[in-house]
Coordinates of C-alpha atoms in Angstrom, one line a residue:
M23 CA 0.0 0.0 0.0
V24 CA 1.3 3.4 -0.9
A25 CA 1.3 6.0 1.9
R26 CA -1.0 8.9 1.3
T27 CA 0.8 12.3 0.8
D28 CA -2.3 14.5 0.7
I29 CA -3.0 14.5 4.4
Q30 CA -2.0 17.6 6.4
I31 CA -1.0 17.0 10.0
D32 CA -2.0 20.0 12.2
R33 CA 0.2 20.2 15.3
P34 CA -0.2 22.5 18.3
V35 CA 1.4 25.9 18.1
K36 CA 2.6 28.2 20.8
G37 CA 0.8 31.4 21.7
R38 CA -2.6 32.5 20.4
P39 CA -2.2 32.9 16.6
H40 CA -5.9 32.7 16.1
E41 CA -6.8 35.6 18.4
G42 CA -10.0 37.3 17.2
K43 CA -11.2 34.4 15.0
V44 CA -14.6 32.7 15.6
L45 CA -15.6 29.0 15.2
A46 CA -19.0 27.4 15.4
V47 CA -19.9 23.7 15.8
V48 CA -23.2 23.0 14.1
A49 CA -24.7 19.6 15.1
P50 CA -28.1 18.1 15.8
H51 CA -27.1 16.6 19.2
S52 CA -25.0 17.7 22.1
D53 CA -22.6 14.7 22.1
D54 CA -21.7 15.2 18.4
C55 CA -19.5 18.1 19.3
P56 CA -17.2 16.4 21.8
L57 CA -17.3 13.0 20.2
F58 CA -16.1 14.1 16.7
A59 CA -14.3 17.4 17.3
G60 CA -13.9 18.1 21.1
G61 CA -10.1 17.9 21.1
T62 CA -9.7 20.2 18.1
V63 CA -12.3 22.7 19.4
A64 CA -10.6 22.9 22.8
R65 CA -7.2 23.3 21.1
L66 CA -8.3 26.1 18.8
I67 CA -9.9 27.9 21.8
G68 CA -6.6 27.7 23.5
E69 CA -5.0 29.2 20.4
G70 CA -7.3 32.2 20.4
Y71 CA -10.6 31.2 18.8
T72 CA -13.9 32.2 20.4
A73 CA -16.2 29.1 20.0
Y74 CA -20.0 28.7 19.8
F75 CA -22.2 25.6 19.7
I76 CA -25.3 25.6 17.6
M77 CA -27.5 22.5 18.4
L78 CA -30.3 22.0 15.9
C79 CA -32.5 19.4 17.7
N80 CA -33.8 18.8 21.2
D81 CA -32.4 15.3 21.3
E82 CA -35.6 14.1 23.1
G83 CA -35.0 10.4 22.1
D84 CA -31.5 10.0 23.5
S85 CA -32.0 8.4 26.9
F86 CA -32.4 4.9 28.3
D87 CA -35.2 5.1 30.8
L88 CA -36.5 8.7 30.8
S89 CA -39.6 10.3 29.3
V90 CA -39.3 12.6 26.4
G91 CA -39.7 15.7 28.6
Q92 CA -37.2 14.4 31.1
T93 CA -34.7 13.5 28.4
T94 CA -34.9 17.0 26.9
A95 CA -34.4 18.7 30.2
H96 CA -31.5 16.5 31.2
I97 CA -29.7 17.0 27.9
E98 CA -30.2 20.7 28.1
A99 CA -28.4 20.8 31.4
D100 CA -25.7 18.4 30.2
N101 CA -25.2 20.5 27.1
L102 CA -24.0 23.5 29.2
I103 CA -21.6 21.4 31.2
M104 CA -20.2 19.9 28.0
A105 CA -19.7 23.4 26.5
N106 CA -18.0 24.7 29.6
A107 CA -15.6 21.7 29.7
L108 CA -14.4 22.6 26.2
G109 CA -14.4 26.4 26.8
V110 CA -17.3 27.2 24.4
K111 CA -18.6 30.7 25.0
E112 CA -22.3 30.2 24.3
V113 CA -24.8 27.5 23.2
F114 CA -27.7 28.1 20.9
V115 CA -30.4 25.4 20.8
L116 CA -32.9 25.6 17.9
N117 CA -35.0 22.9 19.5
Y118 CA -36.3 21.1 16.4
K119 CA -38.0 17.7 17.2
N120 CA -35.6 14.8 17.1
H121 CA -35.7 12.7 14.0
F122 CA -38.1 15.2 12.3
L123 CA -35.6 17.7 11.0
D124 CA -36.4 16.6 7.5
Q125 CA -40.0 17.8 8.0
V126 CA -39.0 21.4 8.8
P127 CA -39.2 23.8 5.9
P128 CA -35.5 24.1 4.7
T129 CA -35.8 27.9 4.3
E130 CA -36.7 28.2 8.0
V131 CA -33.7 26.3 9.2
R132 CA -31.4 28.1 6.8
S133 CA -32.7 31.5 7.7
R134 CA -32.0 30.8 11.4
L135 CA -28.5 29.4 10.7
V136 CA -27.6 32.2 8.4
L137 CA -28.7 34.7 11.0
L138 CA -26.4 33.1 13.6
L139 CA -23.4 32.7 11.2
R140 CA -23.7 36.4 10.3
H141 CA -24.3 37.6 13.8
L142 CA -21.4 35.6 15.3
K143 CA -19.1 36.4 12.3
V144 CA -18.1 32.7 12.1
D145 CA -14.8 32.1 10.3
T146 CA -14.6 28.3 10.8
M147 CA -17.4 25.8 11.0
F148 CA -17.4 22.2 12.3
T149 CA -20.2 19.8 11.3
F150 CA -21.1 16.5 9.6
D151 CA -19.9 15.9 6.1
P152 CA -22.6 16.5 3.5
A153 CA -20.8 14.2 1.1
A154 CA -20.5 11.3 3.6
P155 CA -21.8 7.9 2.3
F156 CA -23.8 5.4 4.3
E157 CA -25.1 7.9 6.9
M158 CA -28.0 6.3 8.8
N159 CA -29.1 9.1 11.1
P160 CA -31.4 11.5 9.2
E161 CA -30.4 14.4 11.6
H162 CA -26.8 14.1 10.6
V163 CA -27.7 14.2 6.9
Y164 CA -30.0 17.2 7.0
C165 CA -27.8 19.1 9.5
A166 CA -24.8 18.7 7.1
R167 CA -26.8 19.9 4.1
H168 CA -28.2 22.9 5.8
A169 CA -24.9 23.9 7.3
E170 CA -23.0 23.6 4.0
Y171 CA -25.6 25.7 2.2
C172 CA -25.6 28.4 4.9
C173 CA -21.9 28.9 4.8
F174 CA -22.4 30.2 1.3
L175 CA -25.7 31.9 1.8
A176 CA -24.5 33.9 4.8
G177 CA -22.2 35.8 2.5
G178 CA -24.8 36.8 0.0
R179 CA -26.0 40.4 -0.1
L180 CA -29.4 39.5 -1.5
D181 CA -30.0 36.3 0.6
F182 CA -32.4 37.0 3.5
P183 CA -32.2 40.8 2.9
E184 CA -34.4 41.5 5.9
Q185 CA -31.5 40.5 8.2
I186 CA -29.3 43.0 6.4
A187 CA -32.0 45.6 6.8
A188 CA -31.9 44.9 10.5
G189 CA -28.2 45.7 10.6
I190 CA -26.7 42.2 10.3
K191 CA -24.1 42.3 7.6
P192 CA -23.3 39.4 5.2
H193 CA -20.5 37.2 6.4
R194 CA -19.3 34.1 4.5
V195 CA -17.7 31.2 6.5
R196 CA -14.2 30.8 5.2
E197 CA -13.3 27.2 6.1
K198 CA -15.1 24.0 7.2
Y199 CA -14.0 21.0 9.2
Y200 CA -16.2 18.0 8.3
W201 CA -15.6 15.2 10.7
A202 CA -14.5 12.3 8.4
R203 CA -16.6 9.1 8.6
G204 CA -14.0 6.9 7.0
E205 CA -10.3 7.0 6.3
H206 CA -10.9 7.6 2.6
A207 CA -12.3 11.1 3.3
V208 CA -9.5 12.3 5.6
N209 CA -7.3 15.2 4.4
R210 CA -6.5 16.9 7.7
V211 CA -5.5 15.3 11.0
V212 CA -5.4 17.4 14.1
D213 CA -3.0 16.5 17.0
I214 CA -5.2 16.6 20.2
S215 CA -2.6 15.0 22.5
E216 CA -2.6 18.2 24.7
T217 CA -6.5 18.4 24.9
I218 CA -7.5 14.7 25.0
E219 CA -8.5 15.1 28.7
R220 CA -10.8 18.0 27.9
K221 CA -12.4 16.0 25.1
V222 CA -12.9 13.1 27.5
D223 CA -14.4 15.3 30.2
A224 CA -16.7 16.9 27.7
I225 CA -18.0 13.5 26.5
C226 CA -18.5 12.4 30.0
A227 CA -20.5 15.6 30.6
C228 CA -23.1 14.3 28.1
K229 CA -24.1 11.8 30.8
T230 CA -27.7 11.3 29.5
E231 CA -26.6 10.3 26.0
V232 CA -23.5 8.4 27.1
G233 CA -25.4 6.8 29.9
Y234 CA -27.9 5.6 27.3
M235 CA -25.0 3.9 25.5
V236 CA -23.7 2.4 28.8
K237 CA -27.1 1.1 29.9
G238 CA -27.9 -0.2 26.5
L239 CA -24.6 -2.2 26.3
R240 CA -25.1 -3.5 29.8
E241 CA -28.6 -4.7 29.0
S242 CA -27.5 -6.3 25.7
L243 CA -24.7 -8.2 27.5
R244 CA -27.1 -9.4 30.3
R245 CA -29.4 -10.9 27.6
Q246 CA -26.4 -12.9 26.4
G247 CA -25.5 -14.0 30.0
L248 CA -22.4 -11.7 30.0
R249 CA -21.2 -8.6 31.8
L250 CA -18.4 -6.1 31.7
P251 CA -16.9 -5.4 35.2
I252 CA -16.0 -1.8 34.2
L253 CA -19.7 -1.1 33.7
E254 CA -20.8 -2.4 37.1
A255 CA -19.5 0.7 39.0
D256 CA -21.5 3.7 40.0
E257 CA -22.9 5.7 37.0
P258 CA -20.2 8.4 36.7
T259 CA -17.4 5.8 36.9
A260 CA -19.1 3.5 34.5
I261 CA -19.6 6.4 32.0
R262 CA -15.9 7.4 32.3
N263 CA -14.8 3.8 31.9
Y264 CA -17.0 3.4 28.8
V265 CA -15.6 6.7 27.3
D266 CA -12.1 5.5 27.9
V267 CA -12.4 2.1 26.2
C268 CA -14.5 3.5 23.4
F269 CA -13.8 7.2 22.5
R270 CA -10.4 7.8 24.1
A271 CA -9.2 4.5 22.4
H272 CA -10.7 5.7 19.1
S273 CA -8.7 9.0 19.3
K274 CA -5.6 7.0 20.2
T275 CA -6.0 4.6 17.3
A276 CA -6.5 7.6 15.0
G277 CA -3.3 9.2 16.3
E278 CA -1.2 6.1 15.9
R279 CA -1.9 6.1 12.2
Y280 CA 0.0 9.4 11.9
G281 CA 2.6 9.0 14.7
L282 CA 0.6 11.0 17.2
A283 CA -0.6 10.1 20.7
Y284 CA -4.2 11.2 20.0
A285 CA -5.8 12.7 16.9
E286 CA -9.1 13.7 15.3
E287 CA -9.7 13.3 11.5
F288 CA -11.5 15.7 9.2
R289 CA -12.3 16.4 5.6
Y290 CA -11.1 20.0 5.5
V291 CA -12.5 22.5 3.0
G292 CA -10.6 25.8 3.0
P293 CA -11.2 29.2 1.4
Y294 CA -11.9 29.1 -2.3
Y295 CA -12.1 31.2 -5.4
W296 CA -13.6 30.1 -8.7
P297 CA -11.8 29.7 -11.0
E298 CA -8.8 28.5 -9.0
E299 CA -6.4 30.7 -11.0
L300 CA -8.0 33.8 -9.5
G301 CA -7.1 32.7 -6.0
H302 CA -3.5 32.2 -7.0
Y303 CA -3.4 35.6 -8.6
V304 CA -4.9 37.3 -5.5
D305 CA -2.3 35.5 -3.3
K306 CA 0.6 36.8 -5.4
N307 CA -0.7 40.3 -6.2
A308 CA -3.0 41.7 -3.5
V309 CA -1.5 44.6 -1.5
P310 CA -2.6 46.4 1.6
A311 CA -5.5 48.8 1.1
K312 CA -4.7 52.5 1.7

């Protein structure tokens, strides 16, 4: 097998080179943020970014033994703890019904997302990959599509002009980190060795959702006449044990592929011009404005 040469390894840098820049994680569920990008988000915050989390759905179906109302309330509380663990400045919850995002008029979702991207002046967005194959969760699919479109629409002067009339200026997102669901899609790997503990803490903070995973696995094993000793502890310990053997281990395996202790993998899409030659010309010839 020939080693790939098109993958960029993003290593930690000293200081705060990204001071003044803004990132937003756009996802349907609160655990999506730390599971797929928690280490990178925490690292970029440490390097100067201000971060926001935009959660599209209420995640009402993501618990083991709670009612819909209880689940929503618990996850809302967990969400704030998760964001605080990563250093996220603010959380915006759009509260669409879980597994019914495809029933919401697309223009409604996009207008709300465009408003936030413009208002927050987002430079960098993290979300699901709109080009990912074999995605089973409908929320992931529709979130990715809406977020991708809105990165473009937010920069348009004639898109949602009522927002501009209200004083919110156009602002186009410059770069996107799509968490890669498969090695074939990876073109950027981020070293999260220094922020792995914050990632783990943030995942553990999603105790309603991760607790669902723990209790579901425990129940499945019991039906087979089996048990995992690490899951027989008290709930916080069982959750952390599960996170260690599942998600910490996943980040470790990803890192080992690139000679790192821990890593997260993305399909990165940077700033673009069309045609490409224009971008090269601007890079070579643009001068400071007087």
